[in-house]
XYZ file of C-alpha atoms in Angstrom:
442
model
C -0.276 0.163 -0.457
C 1.313 3.487 -0.888
C 2.626 5.466 2.185
C 2.104 8.991 2.752
C 4.847 9.954 5.563
C 5.439 13.597 4.122
C 3.296 17.035 4.436
C 2.647 17.774 0.947
C 2.117 13.885 -0.011
C -0.844 14.011 2.795
C -2.256 17.362 0.818
C -1.855 16.228 -2.459
C -3.426 13.270 -1.513
C -5.913 14.828 -0.090
C -6.491 17.637 -2.730
C -7.230 14.682 -5.163
C -9.302 12.585 -3.485
C -11.136 15.932 -2.897
C -10.938 16.633 -6.131
C -12.023 13.232 -7.774
C -15.619 13.326 -5.542
C -16.062 16.908 -6.460
C -15.863 15.728 -10.580
C -17.997 12.795 -9.981
C -20.751 14.212 -8.261
C -20.765 17.227 -10.874
C -21.028 14.684 -13.240
C -23.462 12.724 -12.028
C -25.458 16.357 -11.083
C -24.695 17.663 -14.989
C -26.384 14.345 -16.644
C -29.502 14.226 -14.185
C -29.618 17.768 -14.746
C -29.999 16.825 -18.666
C -32.245 14.369 -18.214
C -34.123 16.747 -16.290
C -34.442 19.208 -18.734
C -34.989 16.477 -21.499
C -38.311 15.625 -19.387
C -39.536 18.938 -18.905
C -38.846 19.860 -22.812
C -41.331 16.647 -23.302
C -43.896 18.028 -20.885
C -43.895 21.171 -22.274
C -44.049 19.564 -26.200
C -47.154 17.717 -24.783
C -49.061 20.845 -23.112
C -48.663 22.759 -26.827
C -49.951 19.413 -27.931
C -53.059 18.902 -26.048
C -53.962 22.630 -26.849
C -53.697 21.905 -30.288
C -55.527 18.963 -29.754
C -58.262 20.552 -28.162
C -58.152 23.096 -30.887
C -58.866 20.666 -33.549
C -61.508 19.367 -31.556
C -63.590 22.246 -30.880
C -62.875 23.525 -34.725
C -64.277 20.425 -35.999
C -67.049 20.645 -33.633
C -68.358 23.722 -35.041
C -67.758 22.192 -38.555
C -70.400 19.736 -37.565
C -72.505 22.438 -35.936
C -72.793 24.256 -39.148
C -72.230 21.348 -41.820
C -70.014 22.633 -43.573
C -67.173 20.073 -43.115
C -64.077 19.808 -45.145
C -63.196 17.113 -47.438
C -59.873 16.100 -45.370
C -62.288 15.481 -42.799
C -65.757 14.616 -44.583
C -64.134 11.448 -45.730
C -63.674 9.991 -42.682
C -67.000 10.486 -41.254
C -70.346 8.881 -41.928
C -73.115 10.732 -44.211
C -75.340 11.439 -41.381
C -73.518 14.445 -40.010
C -75.677 14.378 -36.667
C -74.543 10.936 -35.826
C -71.046 11.361 -35.139
C -69.935 9.134 -32.361
C -66.868 10.706 -29.940
C -64.815 7.516 -31.114
C -64.993 8.686 -34.337
C -64.103 12.142 -33.022
C -61.155 10.805 -31.471
C -60.334 8.766 -34.590
C -60.279 11.824 -36.771
C -58.001 13.997 -34.039
C -55.409 10.615 -34.190
C -55.105 10.701 -37.692
C -54.636 14.262 -38.020
C -51.797 14.242 -35.456
C -50.386 11.499 -36.778
C -48.534 12.932 -39.905
C -48.214 16.457 -38.336
C -46.543 15.093 -34.826
C -45.394 11.280 -35.626
C -43.753 11.177 -32.381
C -46.874 11.683 -30.495
C -50.056 8.865 -29.716
C -53.214 10.226 -28.560
C -55.293 7.648 -27.046
C -58.474 8.043 -24.871
C -60.312 5.689 -22.151
C -63.030 4.510 -25.810
C -59.765 3.368 -27.779
C -60.292 0.084 -28.372
C -56.559 -0.573 -28.888
C -55.201 1.488 -25.465
C -51.796 0.009 -24.108
C -52.373 -1.449 -20.595
C -50.309 0.864 -18.771
C -51.945 3.851 -19.559
C -55.383 2.843 -18.187
C -54.566 3.132 -14.330
C -52.468 6.826 -14.650
C -54.591 9.475 -12.848
C -54.793 12.925 -14.664
C -51.067 14.525 -14.657
C -47.898 14.151 -16.049
C -46.295 10.260 -15.970
C -42.901 8.808 -17.090
C -42.785 5.170 -18.135
C -39.336 4.107 -18.328
C -39.535 0.716 -20.306
C -41.190 2.526 -23.665
C -39.173 5.569 -23.069
C -42.111 7.742 -23.086
C -43.967 10.963 -21.341
C -47.365 10.783 -20.803
C -50.173 13.431 -20.155
C -53.623 12.575 -19.365
C -56.361 14.730 -19.229
C -60.182 15.648 -19.607
C -61.897 16.151 -22.867
C -64.092 19.164 -22.091
C -68.282 18.301 -21.900
C -67.075 14.691 -21.785
C -65.976 11.906 -19.166
C -63.413 10.366 -21.648
C -60.336 10.248 -20.344
C -57.373 11.762 -23.424
C -53.830 10.364 -23.108
C -51.056 11.934 -25.252
C -48.037 9.651 -25.468
C -44.785 11.133 -26.283
C -42.218 8.936 -27.696
C -38.665 10.181 -26.834
C -36.890 6.967 -28.265
C -36.803 8.829 -31.602
C -37.313 12.291 -30.473
C -34.007 12.714 -27.966
C -30.504 11.542 -29.159
C -29.434 11.488 -25.400
C -29.660 7.802 -25.038
C -27.257 7.042 -28.049
C -25.267 9.758 -27.333
C -24.531 8.842 -23.284
C -21.558 7.010 -23.806
C -20.209 9.738 -26.133
C -21.212 12.087 -23.314
C -19.751 9.466 -20.255
C -16.401 9.656 -22.041
C -16.468 13.657 -22.209
C -16.883 13.962 -18.571
C -14.778 11.825 -17.501
C -12.013 13.343 -19.865
C -13.148 16.819 -18.077
C -12.585 15.371 -14.812
C -9.009 14.164 -15.559
C -7.996 16.636 -17.117
C -9.722 18.573 -13.886
C -7.670 16.062 -11.401
C -4.170 16.131 -13.337
C -4.842 20.107 -13.142
C -5.593 19.458 -8.847
C -2.611 17.091 -8.907
C -0.215 20.117 -10.216
C -1.778 22.789 -7.721
C -1.490 20.399 -4.825
C 2.495 19.945 -5.341
C 2.565 23.184 -5.685
C 0.953 24.689 -3.072
C 1.967 21.854 -0.848
C 5.456 22.659 -1.071
C 4.700 26.353 -0.469
C 2.857 25.311 2.781
C 5.776 22.701 3.905
C 8.560 25.118 2.880
C 8.530 27.420 6.211
C 7.972 24.472 8.432
C 10.878 22.519 6.722
C 12.810 25.429 7.818
C 11.074 25.323 11.088
C 12.019 22.007 11.559
C 15.978 22.910 10.336
C 16.416 25.076 12.556
C 14.676 23.351 15.643
C 17.241 20.238 14.911
C 20.363 22.516 15.026
C 22.431 22.384 17.642
C 22.414 25.945 18.602
C 19.126 27.233 17.558
C 18.803 30.623 16.949
C 16.064 32.432 18.934
C 13.132 33.486 17.948
C 13.105 30.453 14.853
C 11.686 30.976 12.132
C 7.749 31.851 11.762
C 8.020 33.393 14.858
C 5.814 36.496 13.706
C 3.948 34.834 11.639
C 0.149 35.155 12.528
C -1.051 31.915 11.774
C -0.869 27.848 12.913
C 3.053 27.931 11.867
C 3.781 31.264 13.828
C 2.247 29.342 16.633
C 4.303 26.183 16.612
C 7.288 28.309 15.741
C 6.977 30.049 19.247
C 5.865 27.378 20.920
C 8.934 26.058 19.957
C 10.815 28.794 20.724
C 9.595 29.069 24.377
C 10.607 24.980 25.032
C 13.828 25.992 23.645
C 14.554 28.805 26.076
C 12.833 27.066 28.824
C 15.764 24.158 28.233
C 18.963 26.865 28.001
C 17.551 28.385 31.242
C 17.024 24.651 32.751
C 20.654 23.656 31.719
C 22.129 26.961 32.955
C 20.385 26.373 36.189
C 22.352 23.091 35.998
C 25.138 24.485 35.190
C 25.147 27.333 37.871
C 23.849 24.908 40.685
C 26.504 22.124 40.022
C 29.471 25.525 40.025
C 28.087 26.480 42.896
C 28.039 23.665 45.007
C 31.131 22.605 44.022
C 32.410 26.580 44.948
C 30.558 26.885 47.916
C 30.520 23.695 50.376
C 34.728 23.461 50.099
C 34.890 26.021 52.864
C 32.582 23.890 55.282
C 34.163 20.620 53.655
C 37.612 22.185 54.707
C 36.469 22.888 58.211
C 34.923 20.031 58.754
C 38.006 18.337 57.597
C 40.604 19.880 59.700
C 38.371 19.776 62.942
C 38.241 15.883 62.375
C 42.278 16.166 61.998
C 42.216 17.853 65.408
C 39.528 15.547 66.743
C 41.773 12.882 66.288
C 45.294 14.580 67.850
C 45.874 12.854 71.387
C 47.337 15.369 72.956
C 44.377 17.964 72.020
C 42.429 19.695 75.098
C 38.698 19.309 75.712
C 38.316 22.674 75.149
C 40.193 22.410 71.854
C 37.541 19.342 71.129
C 34.169 21.034 71.809
C 35.558 24.162 70.057
C 36.330 21.696 66.909
C 32.329 20.125 67.534
C 31.112 23.161 67.900
C 32.586 24.289 64.178
C 31.703 20.911 62.885
C 28.184 21.112 63.906
C 28.016 25.243 62.095
C 29.583 23.823 59.279
C 27.377 20.738 58.783
C 23.997 23.333 59.224
C 25.573 25.600 56.860
C 26.020 22.750 54.229
C 22.457 21.768 54.768
C 21.211 25.520 54.341
C 23.606 25.892 51.271
C 22.291 22.557 49.505
C 18.374 23.662 50.319
C 19.311 27.021 48.796
C 20.336 25.627 45.608
C 17.874 23.558 45.342
C 15.133 26.372 45.826
C 17.274 28.404 43.202
C 17.447 25.772 41.123
C 14.010 25.474 40.281
C 12.204 26.840 37.483
C 9.674 28.659 39.520
C 10.444 29.145 42.849
C 8.019 29.548 45.700
C 8.770 31.389 48.738
C 6.677 30.573 51.658
C 6.299 34.235 52.924
C 5.572 35.311 56.537
C 6.406 38.061 58.653
C 9.813 38.773 59.515
C 11.516 41.727 61.913
C 14.808 42.949 60.112
C 16.360 44.234 62.966
C 15.730 40.526 65.097
C 16.769 38.920 61.139
C 19.818 41.216 61.154
C 21.199 40.214 64.764
C 20.615 36.804 63.987
C 22.659 36.605 61.344
C 25.476 38.877 63.165
C 25.438 36.076 65.743
C 26.306 33.562 63.161
C 29.301 35.878 62.101
C 30.439 35.938 65.543
C 30.372 32.402 66.537
C 32.247 31.734 62.663
C 35.163 34.286 63.247
C 38.274 33.395 65.154
C 38.708 34.470 68.939
C 41.180 36.755 68.060
C 39.674 38.025 65.592
C 39.033 41.986 65.733
C 35.203 42.876 66.004
C 33.381 45.071 64.088
C 31.258 47.958 65.096
C 27.957 47.488 63.473
C 25.041 50.714 63.999
C 21.583 49.737 63.284
C 19.152 52.736 62.854
C 15.378 52.624 62.793
C 13.140 49.123 62.935
C 11.128 47.582 60.853
C 8.932 44.360 59.322
C 8.545 42.889 56.206
C 6.582 39.702 54.373
C 8.962 37.823 53.197
C 10.825 34.116 53.321
C 12.520 34.121 56.533
C 15.434 31.222 55.630
C 16.000 33.085 51.904
C 16.144 36.399 53.930
C 18.487 35.689 56.472
C 20.912 34.223 53.653
C 20.122 37.321 51.617
C 21.438 39.326 54.834
C 23.696 36.888 56.109
C 26.205 37.110 53.086
C 25.248 40.644 52.483
C 27.258 41.542 55.668
C 29.762 38.972 54.954
C 30.439 40.909 51.604
C 30.185 44.362 53.866
C 33.055 42.745 56.695
C 34.954 41.554 53.695
C 36.263 45.194 52.693
C 36.175 46.608 56.106
C 36.490 45.499 59.767
C 36.128 48.797 61.430
C 32.362 50.255 61.150
C 29.387 48.520 59.081
C 26.063 51.178 59.275
C 22.715 49.085 58.602
C 19.612 51.731 58.309
C 16.135 50.668 57.795
C 13.720 53.022 56.490
C 10.210 52.779 54.464
C 10.899 49.406 52.566
C 14.461 49.933 51.758
C 17.521 47.814 53.828
C 20.676 50.159 53.537
C 24.190 48.434 54.327
C 27.320 51.136 54.088
C 30.851 50.886 55.387
C 34.165 52.823 54.363
C 36.429 50.135 52.160
C 39.724 49.915 53.841
C 42.605 49.148 51.317
C 45.328 46.742 51.814
C 43.078 44.976 54.284
C 45.324 42.433 54.582
C 42.480 39.758 56.564
C 38.711 39.338 55.828
C 36.144 37.779 57.374
C 36.032 34.311 57.074
C 33.050 32.298 56.284
C 30.734 30.628 53.896
C 29.929 34.482 51.715
C 28.163 33.622 48.546
C 29.206 35.390 45.056
C 27.496 38.241 43.445
C 25.665 36.049 41.376
C 23.577 34.112 43.760
C 22.929 36.749 46.198
C 20.896 38.446 42.976
C 19.285 35.048 42.184
C 17.815 34.830 46.414
C 16.719 38.617 45.300
C 15.209 37.666 42.459
C 13.797 34.916 44.008
C 11.859 37.127 46.959
C 11.157 39.535 44.657
C 13.133 42.237 46.183
C 15.172 44.904 44.226
C 19.016 44.516 44.964
C 21.574 47.915 43.791
C 25.344 47.269 44.355
C 27.126 50.278 44.483
C 31.181 49.503 45.405
C 33.751 52.199 43.955
C 37.484 52.467 45.815
C 35.896 54.236 49.147
C 32.646 52.938 49.877
C 30.413 49.858 49.303
C 26.707 50.229 49.629
C 23.985 48.008 49.447
C 20.303 48.340 48.971
C 17.395 46.246 48.952
C 13.742 47.708 47.794
C 11.362 45.157 49.226
C 9.051 46.078 46.564
C 6.334 43.684 47.218
C 6.660 43.760 50.717
C 4.016 44.661 53.240
C 5.730 47.441 55.741
C 4.197 47.723 59.159
C 6.300 49.997 61.004
C 7.486 49.247 64.762
C 8.337 51.838 67.461
C 11.883 51.586 69.097
C-alpha cells in the first residue's frame, strides 16, 4: 500500500481525493440535469400538443354544427353528420396528428387498442421508462372521456444514443481537472511545507538561533514557532541553572568541607585539650548546618519557579541573628567589627532566604571593612553602608556567596538589589517592592 509520510504528500492526496469526488458529483448532477431538461422539454411539448388537440376538436365540432365539414375530414365521417360518435371524433384527431406530430400518440378511454399501462394513470404528467415515453393524461371538456397523449422519446431525443460519448467527455474533463488539481496541490504543498521544513531545520540544530523562523507569523506555523522558541528558552534556562547549581555547589561547599576536615584532624590528635575538641565539634556542627542550608538554597534557586514561603519577618531581629552567626564563625582573636543599626521594620518575606541574603551582604561588607558597618532600615528599604579599608590583609571568614547567587536570591524574594562599590565606599540597597511594611516603634 502507498505510504504517505510527508506533509506535501498528504496535502496532494487529500486534494486529489477531494477533486475526484467533486468531479464525480459534478458529472452526476450534470447528467441528471440533462435528463431533467429533456423531461421538461417533453412536458412542454405535450402541453402544446394538448392545446392543439383541443383546438382541433373544437374546430371539428363547429364544422359539424354548421354542417360545413371540409373534404379532408368529410371522408372519415359518416354521411349523417348528426350521428357522429365520440369514438369517430377521437379517431379523426388521431389521424390528423399522426402526420403533423409523428412522435405523438393519442389514445382515449374509449379507444379499442389503448395500451394496458395507460389505464391506471391519473390526470397529470407521467413517465413510463420501459417505453421511454412521457405521458399527459387529461379530461375532454363536456365529455367523461380521458385523453392520453403519449410522447415517444426514443426517436425524438438522441440523449440515450449519445450517453457513451457524454460519459467519455465528462470522464475526460474529470481527469483533466484531477491532473490540474495534482499540479496545484504539489505547488501549494511545497509552498505550505517550506516554512515547516525551515522550522524543522532550525529546531534540529545544536544551537538554534532564537527566535525561530516564522516567529512573527499570525497562523498556526507562527504559533508552533513561538511554542518551540519558548520550549528551547526554558530548556536553555534549565541547563543554565543546572550548570550554575553544579558550579555553586562545588565552590561553596569547599569551605565547610575544609572546616569539617580540619576539625576531624584536630579530634584525632591525642594531646588535644577538651576545650579544643569542644570547639572543633561546635565548628563541625555549624559547618554541617551551613551545608544543609547551602544545599536547600541551591535546590530552591535551581527550580524553574521558586515559591517562597512568606511570613512576617522582623528585619532588626533577622540582622542580629545573622550577626550572631558571623561572630560565632570568627576566630576568637579576630577584631570584632562595629555595627550601627538605625530604625526598625517588619516585612513579609521568606525568613530562610532573607536570612541568607542578609548574612551574605553583611559578610561581603565585612570583607572590605573591619571597622564600622552602618545598617539603616527605612520605609521598604534595607541599606548597608561602610567605608572600604585599603590593603586589608585579613577578611572575615565564613560561607559568603558570590554576587550572582545574591542576585538570584533577591530575584526569588522579589526584591530589588542595588550594589554600589567604588574605591572608598561599599553600599547595598535592598528594596522590598512586593513586601508589606509594618512600622515598629523603637
